[in-house]
PDB file of C-alpha atoms in Angstrom:
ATOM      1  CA  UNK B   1     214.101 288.213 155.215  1.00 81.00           C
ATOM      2  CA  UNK B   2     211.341 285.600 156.454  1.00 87.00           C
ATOM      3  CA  UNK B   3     211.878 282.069 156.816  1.00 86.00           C
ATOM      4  CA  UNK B   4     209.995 280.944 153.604  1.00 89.00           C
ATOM      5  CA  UNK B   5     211.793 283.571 151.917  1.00 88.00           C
ATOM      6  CA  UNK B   6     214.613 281.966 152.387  1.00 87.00           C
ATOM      7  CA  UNK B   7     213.742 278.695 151.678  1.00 86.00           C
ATOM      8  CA  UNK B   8     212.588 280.023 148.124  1.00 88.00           C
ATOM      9  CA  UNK B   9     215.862 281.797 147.463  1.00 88.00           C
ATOM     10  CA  UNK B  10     217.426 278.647 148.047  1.00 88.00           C
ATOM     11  CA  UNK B  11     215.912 276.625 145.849  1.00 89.00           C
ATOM     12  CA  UNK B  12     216.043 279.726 143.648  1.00 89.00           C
ATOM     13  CA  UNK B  13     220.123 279.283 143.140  1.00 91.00           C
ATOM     14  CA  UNK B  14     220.922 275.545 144.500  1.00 90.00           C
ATOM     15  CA  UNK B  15     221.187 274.228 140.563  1.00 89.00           C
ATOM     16  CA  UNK B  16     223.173 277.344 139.712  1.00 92.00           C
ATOM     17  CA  UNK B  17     225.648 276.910 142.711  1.00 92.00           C
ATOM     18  CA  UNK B  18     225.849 272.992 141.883  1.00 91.00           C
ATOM     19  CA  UNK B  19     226.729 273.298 138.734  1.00 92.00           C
ATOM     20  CA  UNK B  20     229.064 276.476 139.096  1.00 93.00           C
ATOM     21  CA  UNK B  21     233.131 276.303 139.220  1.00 94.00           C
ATOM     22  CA  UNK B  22     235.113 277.242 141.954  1.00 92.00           C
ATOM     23  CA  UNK B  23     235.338 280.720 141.287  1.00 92.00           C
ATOM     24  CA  UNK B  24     231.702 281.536 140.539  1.00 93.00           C
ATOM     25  CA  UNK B  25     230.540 278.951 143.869  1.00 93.00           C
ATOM     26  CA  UNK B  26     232.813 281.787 145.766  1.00 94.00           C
ATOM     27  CA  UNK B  27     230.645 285.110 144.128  1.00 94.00           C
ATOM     28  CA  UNK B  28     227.162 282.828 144.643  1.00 94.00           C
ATOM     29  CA  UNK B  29     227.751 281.909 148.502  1.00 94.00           C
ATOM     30  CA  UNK B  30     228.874 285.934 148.831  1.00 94.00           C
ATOM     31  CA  UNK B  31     225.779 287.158 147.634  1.00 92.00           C
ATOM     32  CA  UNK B  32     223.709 284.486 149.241  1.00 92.00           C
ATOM     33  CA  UNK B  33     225.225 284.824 152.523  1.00 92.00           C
ATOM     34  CA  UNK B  34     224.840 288.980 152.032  1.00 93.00           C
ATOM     35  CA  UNK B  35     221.324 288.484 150.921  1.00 90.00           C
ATOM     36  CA  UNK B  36     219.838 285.373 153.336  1.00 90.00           C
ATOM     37  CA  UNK B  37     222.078 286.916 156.424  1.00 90.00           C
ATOM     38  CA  UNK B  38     223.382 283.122 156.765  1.00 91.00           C
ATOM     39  CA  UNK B  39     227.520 282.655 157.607  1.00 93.00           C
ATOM     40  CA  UNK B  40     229.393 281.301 154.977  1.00 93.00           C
ATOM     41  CA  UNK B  41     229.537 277.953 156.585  1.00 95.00           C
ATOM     42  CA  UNK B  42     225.816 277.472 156.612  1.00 93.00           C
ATOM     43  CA  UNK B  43     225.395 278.539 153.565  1.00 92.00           C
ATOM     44  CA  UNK B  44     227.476 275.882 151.908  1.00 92.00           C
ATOM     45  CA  UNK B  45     225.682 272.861 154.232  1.00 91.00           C
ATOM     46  CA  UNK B  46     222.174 274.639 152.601  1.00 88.00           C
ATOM     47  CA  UNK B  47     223.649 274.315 149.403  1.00 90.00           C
ATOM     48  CA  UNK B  48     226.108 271.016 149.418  1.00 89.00           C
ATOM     49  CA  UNK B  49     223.021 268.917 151.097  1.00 86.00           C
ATOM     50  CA  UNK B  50     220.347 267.041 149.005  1.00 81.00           C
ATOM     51  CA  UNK B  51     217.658 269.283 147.034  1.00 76.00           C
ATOM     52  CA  UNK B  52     215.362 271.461 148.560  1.00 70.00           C
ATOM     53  CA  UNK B  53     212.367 269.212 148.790  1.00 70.00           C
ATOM     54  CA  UNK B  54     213.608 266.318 147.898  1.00 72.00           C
ATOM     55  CA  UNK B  55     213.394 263.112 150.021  1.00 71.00           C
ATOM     56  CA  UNK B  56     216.674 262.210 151.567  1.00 70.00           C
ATOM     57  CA  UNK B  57     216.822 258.026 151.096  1.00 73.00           C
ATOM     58  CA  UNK B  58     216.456 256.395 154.764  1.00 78.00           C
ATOM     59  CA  UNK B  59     219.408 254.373 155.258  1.00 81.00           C
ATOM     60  CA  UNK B  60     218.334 250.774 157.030  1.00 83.00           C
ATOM     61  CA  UNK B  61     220.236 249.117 160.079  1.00 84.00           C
ATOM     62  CA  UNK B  62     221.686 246.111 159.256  1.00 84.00           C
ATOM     63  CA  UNK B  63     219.638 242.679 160.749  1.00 81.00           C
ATOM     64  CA  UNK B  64     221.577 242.300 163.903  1.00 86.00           C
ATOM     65  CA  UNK B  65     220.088 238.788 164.966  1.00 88.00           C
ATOM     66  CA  UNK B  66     219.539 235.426 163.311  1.00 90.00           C
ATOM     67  CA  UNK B  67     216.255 234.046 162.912  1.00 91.00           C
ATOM     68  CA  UNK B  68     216.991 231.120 164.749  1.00 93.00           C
ATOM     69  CA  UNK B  69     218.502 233.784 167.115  1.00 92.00           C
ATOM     70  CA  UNK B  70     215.264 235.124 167.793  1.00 90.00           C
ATOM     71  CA  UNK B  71     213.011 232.250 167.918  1.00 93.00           C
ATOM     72  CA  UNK B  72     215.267 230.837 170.731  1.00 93.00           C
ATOM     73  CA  UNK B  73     215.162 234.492 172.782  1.00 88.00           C
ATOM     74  CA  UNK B  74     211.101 234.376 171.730  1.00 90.00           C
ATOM     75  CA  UNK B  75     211.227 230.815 173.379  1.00 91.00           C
ATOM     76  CA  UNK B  76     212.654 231.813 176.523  1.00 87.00           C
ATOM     77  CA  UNK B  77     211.208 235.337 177.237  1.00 85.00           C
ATOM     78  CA  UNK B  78     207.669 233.006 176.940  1.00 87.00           C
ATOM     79  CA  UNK B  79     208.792 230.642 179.368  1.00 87.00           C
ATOM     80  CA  UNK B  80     209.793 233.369 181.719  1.00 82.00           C
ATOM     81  CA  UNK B  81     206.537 234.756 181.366  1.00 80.00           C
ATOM     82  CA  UNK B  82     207.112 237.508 179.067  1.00 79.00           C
ATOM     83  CA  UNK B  83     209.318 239.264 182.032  1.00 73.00           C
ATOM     84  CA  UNK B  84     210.926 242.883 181.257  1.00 73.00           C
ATOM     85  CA  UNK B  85     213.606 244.693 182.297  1.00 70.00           C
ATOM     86  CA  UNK B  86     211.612 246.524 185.119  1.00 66.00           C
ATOM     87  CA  UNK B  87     210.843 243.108 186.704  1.00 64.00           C
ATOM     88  CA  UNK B  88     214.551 241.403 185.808  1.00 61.00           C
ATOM     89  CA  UNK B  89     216.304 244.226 187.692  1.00 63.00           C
ATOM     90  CA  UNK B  90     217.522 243.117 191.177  1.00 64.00           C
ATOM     91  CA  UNK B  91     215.519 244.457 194.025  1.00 60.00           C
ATOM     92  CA  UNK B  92     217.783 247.422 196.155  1.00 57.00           C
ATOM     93  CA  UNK B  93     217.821 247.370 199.982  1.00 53.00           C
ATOM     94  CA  UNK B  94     216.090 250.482 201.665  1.00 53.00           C
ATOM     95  CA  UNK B  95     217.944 250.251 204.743  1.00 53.00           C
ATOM     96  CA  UNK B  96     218.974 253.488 206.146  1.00 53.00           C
ATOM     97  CA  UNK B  97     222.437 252.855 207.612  1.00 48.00           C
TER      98      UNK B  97
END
């Protein structure tokens, strides 16, 4: 079974397996897993995840910084001249002992 096949049969039987009982979610991941090849596990991740196709909503980071926070970091990577980490790293030795 291709790729896209499979992708089709599971959108094909995600609504019936979400809105099955116990007993019939058992004799729908059987077939499915006989059918698509996939072990049982796998199967239920395909089918317990969000719909095939739908857009999964992007969960934000929370603000970790003030604004006053970062206007007073702004102010004082300007006055050191807009440095970076490659230039505030100490210099290492290159003596050979």
């Amino acid at each position: 079974m291709s790729a896209h096949a499979k992708r089709e049969y599971v959108q094909a039987i995600y609504q019936r397996y979400r809105q099955a009982r116990r007993p019939e979610k058992r004799q729908i991941l059987d077939e499915f897993c006989q059918v698509a090849g996939y072990h049982r596990k796998h199967a239920i991740r395909l089918l317990n995840r969000p719909a095939p196709g739908a857009a999964a909503p992007r969960r934000r980071r929370a603000v970790t910084y003030s604004a006053a926070a970062i206007d007073t970091l702004r102010a004082i990577w300007e006055a050191a001249e807009y440095a970076w980490s490659q230039r505030l790293h100490a210099r290492r030795s290159c003596r050979k002992g």
